[in-house]
mmCIF file of C-alpha atoms in Angstrom:
data_model
loop_
_atom_site.group_PDB
_atom_site.id
_atom_site.type_symbol
_atom_site.label_atom_id
_atom_site.label_comp_id
_atom_site.label_asym_id
_atom_site.label_seq_id
_atom_site.Cartn_x
_atom_site.Cartn_y
_atom_site.Cartn_z
ATOM 1 C CA MET R 211 52.196 10.622 60.647
ATOM 2 C CA ALA R 212 54.191 13.677 59.639
ATOM 3 C CA GLU R 213 54.108 14.814 56.029
ATOM 4 C CA PRO R 214 57.313 14.243 54.044
ATOM 5 C CA GLU R 215 59.417 17.241 53.440
ATOM 6 C CA PRO R 216 59.067 19.035 50.115
ATOM 7 C CA GLU R 217 62.446 17.781 49.041
ATOM 8 C CA ALA R 218 61.468 14.192 49.859
ATOM 9 C CA ARG R 219 58.246 14.506 47.788
ATOM 10 C CA HIS R 220 60.304 15.887 44.909
ATOM 11 C CA GLN R 221 62.714 12.979 45.096
ATOM 12 C CA ALA R 222 59.868 10.455 45.079
ATOM 13 C CA HIS R 223 58.769 11.673 41.625
ATOM 14 C CA THR R 224 62.195 12.004 40.127
ATOM 15 C CA PHE R 225 62.173 11.272 36.290
ATOM 16 C CA THR R 226 63.809 7.903 35.578
ATOM 17 C CA LEU R 227 66.183 8.003 32.634
ATOM 18 C CA PRO R 228 65.447 5.722 29.664
ATOM 19 C CA ASP R 229 67.289 2.397 29.407
ATOM 20 C CA GLN R 230 69.362 1.337 26.411
ATOM 21 C CA SER R 231 66.163 0.821 24.287
ATOM 22 C CA GLY R 232 65.245 4.464 24.729
ATOM 23 C CA ALA R 233 62.045 3.547 26.644
ATOM 24 C CA VAL R 234 61.178 5.111 29.949
ATOM 25 C CA PRO R 235 60.682 2.176 32.366
ATOM 26 C CA THR R 236 57.059 1.317 33.174
ATOM 27 C CA SER R 237 55.456 -1.725 34.762
ATOM 28 C CA ALA R 238 53.744 -4.416 32.771
ATOM 29 C CA GLU R 239 50.430 -3.478 34.466
ATOM 30 C CA VAL R 240 50.649 0.126 33.327
ATOM 31 C CA ARG R 241 51.514 -0.880 29.741
ATOM 32 C CA ALA R 242 48.559 -3.228 29.713
ATOM 33 C CA LYS R 243 46.290 -0.428 30.830
ATOM 34 C CA HIS R 244 47.534 1.805 28.018
ATOM 35 C CA ARG R 245 46.870 -0.949 25.431
ATOM 36 C CA ILE R 246 43.392 -1.531 26.817
ATOM 37 C CA ALA R 247 42.605 2.170 26.609
ATOM 38 C CA VAL R 248 43.721 2.316 22.950
ATOM 39 C CA LEU R 249 41.751 -0.783 22.041
ATOM 40 C CA GLU R 250 38.653 0.583 23.743
ATOM 41 C CA GLU R 251 38.990 3.798 21.811
ATOM 42 C CA GLU R 252 39.368 1.921 18.532
ATOM 43 C CA LEU R 253 36.327 -0.220 19.418
ATOM 44 C CA GLU R 254 34.250 2.824 20.080
ATOM 45 C CA MET R 255 35.283 4.378 16.801
ATOM 46 C CA ILE R 256 34.285 1.160 14.953
ATOM 47 C CA LYS R 257 30.883 1.194 16.742
ATOM 48 C CA GLN R 258 30.347 4.842 15.775
ATOM 49 C CA ASP R 259 31.375 4.109 12.181
ATOM 50 C CA ARG R 260 29.110 1.094 12.035
ATOM 51 C CA GLY R 261 26.258 3.137 13.530
ATOM 52 C CA THR R 262 26.781 5.838 10.937
ATOM 53 C CA LYS R 263 26.698 3.303 8.103
ATOM 54 C CA GLN R 264 23.576 1.692 9.563
ATOM 55 C CA ARG R 265 21.839 5.043 9.817
ATOM 56 C CA LYS R 266 22.821 5.882 6.182
ATOM 57 C CA THR R 267 21.506 2.478 5.032
ATOM 58 C CA THR R 268 18.203 2.983 6.933
ATOM 59 C CA PHE R 269 17.862 6.502 5.504
ATOM 60 C CA TYR R 270 18.627 5.581 1.850
ATOM 61 C CA VAL R 271 16.414 2.496 1.940
ATOM 62 C CA ALA R 272 13.495 4.454 3.497
ATOM 63 C CA GLN R 273 13.921 7.235 0.971
ATOM 64 C CA GLY R 274 14.083 4.773 -1.908
ATOM 65 C CA ARG R 275 10.514 3.579 -1.172
ATOM 66 C CA VAL R 276 9.281 6.670 -3.003
ATOM 67 C CA ILE R 277 11.011 5.991 -6.336
ATOM 68 C CA ARG R 278 8.706 3.442 -7.978
ATOM 69 C CA ARG R 279 5.593 5.109 -6.588
ATOM 70 C CA MET R 280 6.344 8.662 -7.625
ATOM 71 C CA VAL R 281 9.142 8.835 -10.161
ATOM 72 C CA VAL R 282 9.795 5.794 -12.360
ATOM 73 C CA LEU R 283 8.504 2.264 -12.280
ATOM 74 C CA TYR R 284 11.121 0.502 -14.335
ATOM 75 C CA THR R 285 13.860 3.034 -15.358
ATOM 76 C CA ASN R 286 17.154 2.748 -13.479
ATOM 77 C CA LEU R 287 18.397 5.762 -11.505
ATOM 78 C CA GLU R 288 21.585 5.596 -13.511
ATOM 79 C CA ASP R 289 19.659 6.318 -16.701
ATOM 80 C CA LEU R 290 18.024 9.395 -15.148
ATOM 81 C CA ILE R 291 21.328 10.712 -13.909
ATOM 82 C CA ALA R 292 22.983 10.030 -17.243
ATOM 83 C CA GLU R 293 20.269 11.868 -19.081
ATOM 84 C CA ASN R 294 20.717 14.987 -16.920
ATOM 85 C CA ASP R 295 24.496 14.821 -17.596
ATOM 86 C CA ARG R 296 23.946 14.343 -21.311
ATOM 87 C CA ARG R 297 21.992 17.572 -21.628
ATOM 88 C CA TYR R 298 25.080 19.620 -20.675
ATOM 89 C CA GLU R 299 26.729 18.423 -23.867
ATOM 90 C CA GLU R 300 23.792 17.808 -26.301
ATOM 91 C CA GLN R 301 20.810 20.119 -26.747
ATOM 92 C CA GLU R 302 18.542 17.978 -28.913
ATOM 93 C CA SER R 303 16.349 15.358 -27.303
ATOM 94 C CA THR R 304 13.696 12.814 -28.170
ATOM 95 C CA ARG R 305 10.352 12.323 -26.298
ATOM 96 C CA GLU R 306 11.875 9.355 -24.473
ATOM 97 C CA GLN R 307 14.796 11.465 -23.375
ATOM 98 C CA ASP R 308 12.445 14.272 -22.254
ATOM 99 C CA CYS R 309 10.579 11.731 -20.182
ATOM 100 C CA LEU R 310 13.852 10.620 -18.529
ATOM 101 C CA GLN R 311 14.779 14.215 -17.763
ATOM 102 C CA TYR R 312 11.423 14.962 -16.234
ATOM 103 C CA GLY R 313 11.928 11.830 -14.174
ATOM 104 C CA TYR R 314 15.244 13.236 -12.908
ATOM 105 C CA ILE R 315 13.582 16.526 -12.103
ATOM 106 C CA LEU R 316 10.935 14.718 -10.051
ATOM 107 C CA LEU R 317 13.682 12.695 -8.400
ATOM 108 C CA VAL R 318 15.506 15.762 -7.116
ATOM 109 C CA GLN R 319 12.206 17.308 -6.037
ATOM 110 C CA VAL R 320 11.501 14.249 -3.922
ATOM 111 C CA PHE R 321 15.149 14.080 -2.779
ATOM 112 C CA PRO R 322 16.472 17.692 -2.591
ATOM 113 C CA TRP R 323 19.741 16.403 -1.177
ATOM 114 C CA LEU R 324 20.440 14.043 -4.084
ATOM 115 C CA HIS R 325 21.810 16.369 -6.755
ATOM 116 C CA GLU R 326 24.537 17.848 -4.517
ATOM 117 C CA GLY R 327 25.143 14.453 -2.978
ATOM 118 C CA LEU R 328 26.018 12.946 -6.338
ATOM 119 C CA ALA R 329 28.607 15.662 -6.832
ATOM 120 C CA GLU R 330 30.106 15.443 -3.325
ATOM 121 C CA LEU R 331 30.283 11.641 -2.844
ATOM 122 C CA ASP R 332 33.077 9.512 -4.335
ATOM 123 C CA ILE R 333 32.308 6.804 -6.868
ATOM 124 C CA ASP R 334 32.049 3.981 -4.336
ATOM 125 C CA ASP R 335 29.711 5.971 -2.025
ATOM 126 C CA CYS R 336 27.506 6.958 -4.955
ATOM 127 C CA GLU R 337 27.211 3.330 -6.016
ATOM 128 C CA ASP R 338 26.384 2.269 -2.506
ATOM 129 C CA MET R 339 23.773 5.015 -2.183
ATOM 130 C CA ARG R 340 22.091 3.971 -5.491
ATOM 131 C CA LYS R 341 22.029 0.301 -4.479
ATOM 132 C CA LYS R 342 20.251 1.202 -1.198
ATOM 133 C CA LEU R 343 17.791 3.466 -2.870
ATOM 134 C CA LYS R 344 17.008 0.709 -5.334
ATOM 135 C CA ARG R 345 16.597 -1.789 -2.483
ATOM 136 C CA GLY R 346 14.008 0.559 -0.847
ATOM 137 C CA ALA R 347 12.234 1.038 -4.155
ATOM 138 C CA ASP R 348 11.985 -2.769 -4.771
ATOM 139 C CA VAL R 349 10.794 -3.509 -1.268
ATOM 140 C CA ALA R 350 8.101 -0.865 -1.414
ATOM 141 C CA CYS R 351 6.852 -2.125 -4.767
ATOM 142 C CA GLY R 352 6.743 -5.664 -3.423
ATOM 143 C CA ASP R 353 4.846 -4.570 -0.323
ATOM 144 C CA ASP R 354 2.243 -2.811 -2.467
ATOM 145 C CA THR R 355 1.897 -5.819 -4.767
ATOM 146 C CA SER R 356 1.275 -8.101 -1.827
ATOM 147 C CA THR R 357 -1.255 -5.664 -0.294
ATOM 148 C CA LEU R 358 -3.259 -5.142 -3.452
ATOM 149 C CA LYS R 359 -3.297 -8.855 -4.235
ATOM 150 C CA ASP R 360 -5.318 -9.395 -1.104
ATOM 151 C CA LEU R 361 -7.426 -6.180 -1.300
ATOM 152 C CA VAL R 362 -8.445 -6.440 -4.914
ATOM 153 C CA ALA R 363 -9.746 -9.967 -4.314
ATOM 154 C CA ALA R 364 -11.779 -8.745 -1.353
ATOM 155 C CA TRP R 365 -13.142 -5.759 -3.248
ATOM 156 C CA LEU R 366 -14.237 -7.772 -6.243
ATOM 157 C CA ASN R 367 -15.874 -10.482 -4.123
ATOM 158 C CA LYS R 368 -17.730 -7.791 -2.152
ATOM 159 C CA ASP R 369 -18.949 -5.690 -5.142
ATOM 160 C CA PHE R 370 -19.644 -8.437 -7.743
ATOM 161 C CA HIS R 371 -20.314 -11.630 -5.708
ATOM 162 C CA PRO R 372 -18.753 -13.890 -8.407
ATOM 163 C CA SER R 373 -19.789 -17.571 -8.430
ATOM 164 C CA GLN R 374 -16.093 -18.364 -8.205
ATOM 165 C CA LEU R 375 -14.855 -16.287 -5.322
ATOM 166 C CA LEU R 376 -11.322 -14.843 -5.619
ATOM 167 C CA ARG R 377 -8.877 -16.115 -3.007
ATOM 168 C CA SER R 378 -6.189 -13.814 -1.741
ATOM 169 C CA ASP R 379 -3.548 -16.617 -1.858
ATOM 170 C CA ASP R 380 -4.377 -17.747 -5.384
ATOM 171 C CA LYS R 381 -3.352 -15.758 -8.437
ATOM 172 C CA GLN R 382 -3.576 -18.512 -11.064
ATOM 173 C CA SER R 383 -7.399 -18.447 -11.007
ATOM 174 C CA ARG R 384 -7.482 -14.773 -11.923
ATOM 175 C CA GLY R 385 -6.842 -13.063 -15.211
ATOM 176 C CA PHE R 386 -8.954 -14.072 -18.236
ATOM 177 C CA LEU R 387 -9.779 -17.388 -16.534
ATOM 178 C CA HIS R 388 -12.000 -15.457 -14.102
ATOM 179 C CA ASP R 389 -15.113 -13.764 -15.444
ATOM 180 C CA VAL R 390 -14.864 -10.582 -13.291
ATOM 181 C CA CYS R 391 -11.100 -10.209 -13.685
ATOM 182 C CA GLY R 392 -11.347 -10.943 -17.418
ATOM 183 C CA ASN R 393 -14.007 -8.274 -17.857
ATOM 184 C CA PHE R 394 -11.823 -5.735 -16.054
ATOM 185 C CA LEU R 395 -8.683 -6.676 -18.077
ATOM 186 C CA CYS R 396 -10.523 -6.753 -21.381
ATOM 187 C CA PRO R 397 -9.854 -3.667 -23.616
ATOM 188 C CA ALA R 398 -12.714 -1.196 -23.149
ATOM 189 C CA GLU R 399 -13.595 -1.116 -26.859
ATOM 190 C CA TRP R 400 -14.289 -4.893 -26.825
ATOM 191 C CA ASP R 401 -17.372 -6.573 -25.297
ATOM 192 C CA TRP R 402 -16.354 -9.188 -22.808
ATOM 193 C CA GLY R 403 -19.986 -10.324 -22.622
ATOM 194 C CA ASN R 404 -19.699 -11.421 -26.282
ATOM 195 C CA ASN R 405 -18.646 -15.152 -26.099
ATOM 196 C CA HIS R 406 -16.750 -14.856 -29.413
ATOM 197 C CA VAL R 407 -14.591 -12.041 -27.910
ATOM 198 C CA LYS R 408 -14.098 -13.912 -24.662
ATOM 199 C CA VAL R 409 -12.970 -17.139 -26.421
ATOM 200 C CA GLY R 410 -10.744 -15.131 -28.747
ATOM 201 C CA ILE R 411 -8.954 -13.402 -25.838
ATOM 202 C CA CYS R 412 -8.574 -16.661 -23.767
ATOM 203 C CA GLU R 413 -7.207 -18.492 -26.818
ATOM 204 C CA ARG R 414 -5.137 -15.542 -27.954
ATOM 205 C CA THR R 415 -6.439 -15.539 -31.535
ATOM 206 C CA SER R 416 -4.879 -12.990 -33.861
ATOM 207 C CA ASP R 417 -7.968 -10.716 -33.717
ATOM 208 C CA TYR R 418 -8.086 -10.600 -29.943
ATOM 209 C CA ILE R 419 -4.553 -10.322 -28.627
ATOM 210 C CA VAL R 420 -4.514 -7.969 -25.567
ATOM 211 C CA PHE R 421 -1.670 -5.496 -25.912
ATOM 212 C CA GLU R 422 -0.587 -2.538 -23.738
ATOM 213 C CA ASN R 423 -1.859 0.048 -26.215
ATOM 214 C CA SER R 424 -5.553 -0.394 -25.272
ATOM 215 C CA TRP R 425 -7.131 0.940 -22.125
ATOM 216 C CA PRO R 426 -8.613 -1.902 -19.967
ATOM 217 C CA LEU R 427 -12.161 -1.613 -18.792
ATOM 218 C CA PHE R 428 -11.166 -1.294 -15.055
ATOM 219 C CA LEU R 429 -9.887 2.235 -15.760
ATOM 220 C CA ASP R 430 -13.379 3.553 -16.662
ATOM 221 C CA GLU R 431 -15.864 5.123 -14.231
ATOM 222 C CA GLY R 432 -18.663 2.622 -13.592
ATOM 223 C CA TYR R 433 -16.620 0.073 -15.632
ATOM 224 C CA LYS R 434 -18.348 1.109 -18.853
ATOM 225 C CA ILE R 435 -17.444 3.422 -21.730
ATOM 226 C CA ASN R 436 -19.245 6.065 -23.664
ATOM 227 C CA GLY R 437 -18.962 5.091 -27.319
ATOM 228 C CA ASP R 438 -19.227 8.722 -28.406
ATOM 229 C CA ASN R 439 -16.509 9.969 -26.031
ATOM 230 C CA LEU R 440 -14.020 7.258 -25.046
ATOM 231 C CA GLU R 441 -12.177 9.601 -22.628
ATOM 232 C CA GLN R 442 -15.255 10.344 -20.546
ATOM 233 C CA GLY R 443 -14.731 8.702 -17.149
ATOM 234 C CA LEU R 444 -11.334 7.363 -18.127
ATOM 235 C CA PHE R 445 -9.074 6.876 -15.003
ATOM 236 C CA MET R 446 -11.956 7.545 -12.678
ATOM 237 C CA SER R 447 -13.002 4.065 -11.628
ATOM 238 C CA LYS R 448 -13.769 3.027 -8.089
ATOM 239 C CA ILE R 449 -11.103 0.302 -7.955
ATOM 240 C CA LEU R 450 -8.428 2.827 -8.919
ATOM 241 C CA VAL R 451 -9.483 5.181 -6.055
ATOM 242 C CA GLN R 452 -9.510 2.323 -3.702
ATOM 243 C CA ALA R 453 -6.097 1.128 -4.724
ATOM 244 C CA PHE R 454 -4.583 4.626 -4.605
ATOM 245 C CA LYS R 455 -5.898 5.158 -1.133
ATOM 246 C CA ALA R 456 -4.662 1.743 -0.061
ATOM 247 C CA VAL R 457 -1.144 2.558 -1.238
ATOM 248 C CA PHE R 458 -0.774 6.266 -0.318
ATOM 249 C CA THR R 459 -3.165 6.925 2.625
ATOM 250 C CA SER R 460 -4.076 3.536 4.159
ATOM 251 C CA PRO R 461 -5.943 0.388 3.290
ATOM 252 C CA SER R 462 -8.741 1.404 5.709
ATOM 253 C CA SER R 463 -9.228 4.712 3.900
ATOM 254 C CA ALA R 464 -10.054 2.742 0.733
ATOM 255 C CA LYS R 465 -13.542 2.259 2.192
ATOM 256 C CA GLU R 466 -14.157 5.912 1.422
ATOM 257 C CA ALA R 467 -13.705 5.503 -2.314
ATOM 258 C CA ASP R 468 -17.345 6.427 -3.088
ATOM 259 C CA ARG R 469 -17.099 9.768 -1.321
ATOM 260 C CA ASP R 470 -16.286 12.982 -3.136
ATOM 261 C CA GLY R 471 -13.465 14.037 -0.790
ATOM 262 C CA ASN R 472 -15.360 16.461 1.434
ATOM 263 C CA GLY R 473 -13.672 16.486 4.788
ATOM 264 C CA ALA R 474 -11.349 13.665 3.821
ATOM 265 C CA ASP R 475 -8.268 15.635 4.732
ATOM 266 C CA VAL R 476 -5.968 12.758 5.273
ATOM 267 C CA LEU R 477 -2.800 14.791 5.782
ATOM 268 C CA GLU R 478 -4.319 17.006 8.417
ATOM 269 C CA ASN R 479 -5.765 13.953 10.237
ATOM 270 C CA ASN R 480 -2.258 12.456 10.340
ATOM 271 C CA ARG R 481 -0.822 15.678 11.744
ATOM 272 C CA ARG R 482 -3.499 15.794 14.399
ATOM 273 C CA THR R 483 -2.814 12.214 15.353
ATOM 274 C CA ARG R 484 0.913 12.890 15.763
ATOM 275 C CA ARG R 485 0.227 15.951 17.892
ATOM 276 C CA GLN R 486 -2.156 14.071 20.182
ATOM 277 C CA LEU R 487 0.149 11.185 20.719
ATOM 278 C CA ASN R 488 3.206 13.423 20.968
ATOM 279 C CA GLN R 489 6.138 11.153 21.691
ATOM 280 C CA VAL R 490 4.324 7.902 20.922
ATOM 281 C CA LYS R 491 5.408 6.325 17.727
ATOM 282 C CA VAL R 492 2.526 6.023 15.267
ATOM 283 C CA LYS R 493 2.372 4.688 11.681
ATOM 284 C CA THR R 494 1.512 7.592 9.368
ATOM 285 C CA CYS R 495 0.406 7.269 5.788
ATOM 286 C CA VAL R 496 2.845 7.131 2.884
ATOM 287 C CA ALA R 497 1.558 10.489 1.598
ATOM 288 C CA SER R 498 2.518 12.182 4.866
ATOM 289 C CA ILE R 499 5.855 10.533 5.095
ATOM 290 C CA ILE R 500 6.896 11.594 1.673
ATOM 291 C CA ASN R 501 5.168 15.031 1.882
ATOM 292 C CA MET R 502 2.834 14.218 -1.031
ATOM 293 C CA ARG R 503 0.317 16.973 -1.622
ATOM 294 C CA LYS R 504 -1.216 16.084 -4.977
ATOM 295 C CA VAL R 505 -2.036 13.076 -7.079
ATOM 296 C CA THR R 506 0.510 13.118 -9.836
ATOM 297 C CA PRO R 507 0.515 11.344 -13.232
ATOM 298 C CA ARG R 508 3.294 8.924 -12.293
ATOM 299 C CA SER R 509 1.880 7.987 -8.938
ATOM 300 C CA LEU R 510 -1.431 7.263 -10.759
ATOM 301 C CA ALA R 511 0.352 5.266 -13.427
ATOM 302 C CA TYR R 512 2.041 3.237 -10.707
ATOM 303 C CA VAL R 513 -1.270 2.328 -9.052
ATOM 304 C CA ILE R 514 -2.809 1.483 -12.455
ATOM 305 C CA CYS R 515 0.009 -1.000 -13.159
ATOM 306 C CA GLN R 516 -0.340 -2.496 -9.661
ATOM 307 C CA VAL R 517 -4.074 -2.992 -10.117
ATOM 308 C CA ARG R 518 -3.598 -4.514 -13.563
ATOM 309 C CA PHE R 519 -1.087 -6.938 -12.068
ATOM 310 C CA ALA R 520 -3.432 -7.821 -9.131
ATOM 311 C CA LEU R 521 -6.165 -8.662 -11.649
ATOM 312 C CA SER R 522 -3.891 -10.866 -13.713
ATOM 313 C CA SER R 523 -2.978 -14.529 -13.223
ATOM 314 C CA VAL R 524 0.745 -13.836 -13.083
ATOM 315 C CA SER R 525 2.191 -14.897 -9.717
ATOM 316 C CA SER R 526 5.375 -12.746 -9.644
ATOM 317 C CA TRP R 527 6.083 -9.194 -10.711
ATOM 318 C CA ARG R 528 7.505 -8.975 -14.241
ATOM 319 C CA THR R 529 7.761 -6.477 -17.112
ATOM 320 C CA VAL R 530 6.000 -8.610 -19.752
ATOM 321 C CA ASP R 531 2.924 -10.700 -19.190
ATOM 322 C CA GLY R 532 2.253 -12.714 -22.275
ATOM 323 C CA ASP R 533 1.639 -10.104 -24.971
ATOM 324 C CA PHE R 534 1.228 -7.288 -22.485
ATOM 325 C CA ASP R 535 4.239 -5.017 -21.717
ATOM 326 C CA TYR R 536 3.800 -3.213 -18.417
ATOM 327 C CA GLU R 537 6.702 -0.785 -19.002
ATOM 328 C CA VAL R 538 5.116 0.433 -22.280
ATOM 329 C CA PHE R 539 1.681 0.527 -20.482
ATOM 330 C CA TRP R 540 3.211 2.711 -17.677
ATOM 331 C CA ASN R 541 4.679 5.030 -20.308
ATOM 332 C CA ASN R 542 1.284 5.221 -22.091
ATOM 333 C CA VAL R 543 -0.431 6.393 -18.925
ATOM 334 C CA VAL R 544 2.292 8.903 -18.141
ATOM 335 C CA ASP R 545 2.196 10.233 -21.728
ATOM 336 C CA PHE R 546 -1.581 10.676 -21.465
ATOM 337 C CA PHE R 547 -0.963 13.235 -18.735
ATOM 338 C CA GLU R 548 2.506 14.646 -19.550
ATOM 339 C CA ASP R 549 2.549 14.671 -23.431
ATOM 340 C CA VAL R 550 -0.820 16.236 -24.123
ATOM 341 C CA PRO R 551 -1.500 17.363 -27.724
ATOM 342 C CA GLY R 552 -2.870 20.853 -27.016
ATOM 343 C CA PRO R 553 -4.522 23.342 -24.623
ATOM 344 C CA VAL R 554 -7.936 21.653 -24.711
ATOM 345 C CA ALA R 555 -6.510 18.299 -23.788
ATOM 346 C CA GLN R 556 -4.317 19.986 -21.196
ATOM 347 C CA HIS R 557 -7.394 21.487 -19.549
ATOM 348 C CA ARG R 558 -9.072 18.090 -19.391
ATOM 349 C CA VAL R 559 -6.019 16.501 -17.868
ATOM 350 C CA THR R 560 -5.689 19.301 -15.281
ATOM 351 C CA LYS R 561 -9.318 18.924 -14.289
ATOM 352 C CA LEU R 562 -8.894 15.173 -13.987
ATOM 353 C CA LEU R 563 -5.878 15.520 -11.661
ATOM 354 C CA GLU R 564 -7.761 18.035 -9.619
ATOM 355 C CA TRP R 565 -10.594 15.493 -9.296
ATOM 356 C CA TRP R 566 -8.105 12.936 -8.128
ATOM 357 C CA THR R 567 -6.511 15.222 -5.533
ATOM 358 C CA ARG R 568 -9.968 16.035 -4.152
ATOM 359 C CA LYS R 569 -10.838 12.297 -3.980
ATOM 360 C CA ILE R 570 -7.665 11.373 -2.196
ATOM 361 C CA PHE R 571 -6.811 14.380 -0.002
ATOM 362 C CA GLY R 572 -10.104 16.229 0.304
ATOM 363 C CA LYS R 573 -11.387 19.682 -0.633
ATOM 364 C CA THR R 574 -10.166 21.395 2.497
ATOM 365 C CA ILE R 575 -6.525 21.571 1.402
ATOM 366 C CA ARG R 576 -6.885 21.863 -2.311
ATOM 367 C CA LYS R 577 -6.449 25.612 -2.549
ATOM 368 C CA ALA R 578 -3.134 25.543 -0.690
ATOM 369 C CA LEU R 579 -1.974 22.715 -2.892
ATOM 370 C CA GLU R 580 -2.648 24.169 -6.396
ATOM 371 C CA ASP R 581 0.931 25.206 -7.027
ATOM 372 C CA ALA R 582 2.928 22.666 -5.094
ATOM 373 C CA THR R 583 3.143 18.941 -5.244
ATOM 374 C CA PHE R 584 5.590 18.645 -2.372
ATOM 375 C CA ASP R 585 5.840 20.531 0.914
ATOM 376 C CA SER R 586 8.690 20.427 3.363
ATOM 377 C CA ASP R 587 6.843 21.224 6.586
#
């Protein structure tokens, strides 16, 4: 078949003038194709937007898991942010405000992107971000509470062989109703073995009300105190080391609580595991995920509150348990480390935190960690 002449081809594609509506005539089929193309493009944009929002949600929730563990247990993010803003206008501050500001500084150390993000995001996006961070913080706290409820029962049953074994699914039989738990919760300066003391605590007589301003016995090394030096062995108990490892390294690593930290380089072991498995997804410890390189006062205070709750008979997490206020208790632990009265006390606190870092992360990395709590590699 002969090709059409150039003039014929030109005539076949002659532009058709618009009709009275001003529209260039097209077939219904072509118009339908155009509409479908537009709808598909809009659908793709919706999917991309939804994917972006989902990724942001996942990111913020995952990041928020650090907050209760490392920064503040009860304080709202809004209060930390407000305190940082206040300092631009007011110079004087109270101890409570200084604690809030230090919390904000820790927050932006943990989340380097947060400070600029708060300035760049609009009000609605900021609120959305804070809600998702809080969700992650609450979920992590709940996970740790559930984990330690089971583990603390197992540890006490193994170490003390109580006549009334602790059950992981039963909290009501714990607290001062249980002899081992009661001994651990008893203020260290009181003798739980004295029946008069025990009855007074259980019946909450005026002389034996357990407040948050006394250190419970479970904080002390060997679960006993030196009457001549009440700080000796304080915050050095086995159950605290076990709990810290369970939360920040892994429940299985809690078995190494009696060791002095030699060779227990948890972070390096996690890096080696990731290199060996390469593309295979593996569950790494919390300390590696959040780039934690030292045991800090607030991470320790968090674990102490979690252990205290696991020993208690209260079934759900709350701020006040009878006469005991967990928020004040957390602040007391933090103040012990952060609000020291002088250089001698500061030296003791520094040595204690070095001991903790060695127990949790091992001696092999301590030198490289002395000046940095967080690392970005």
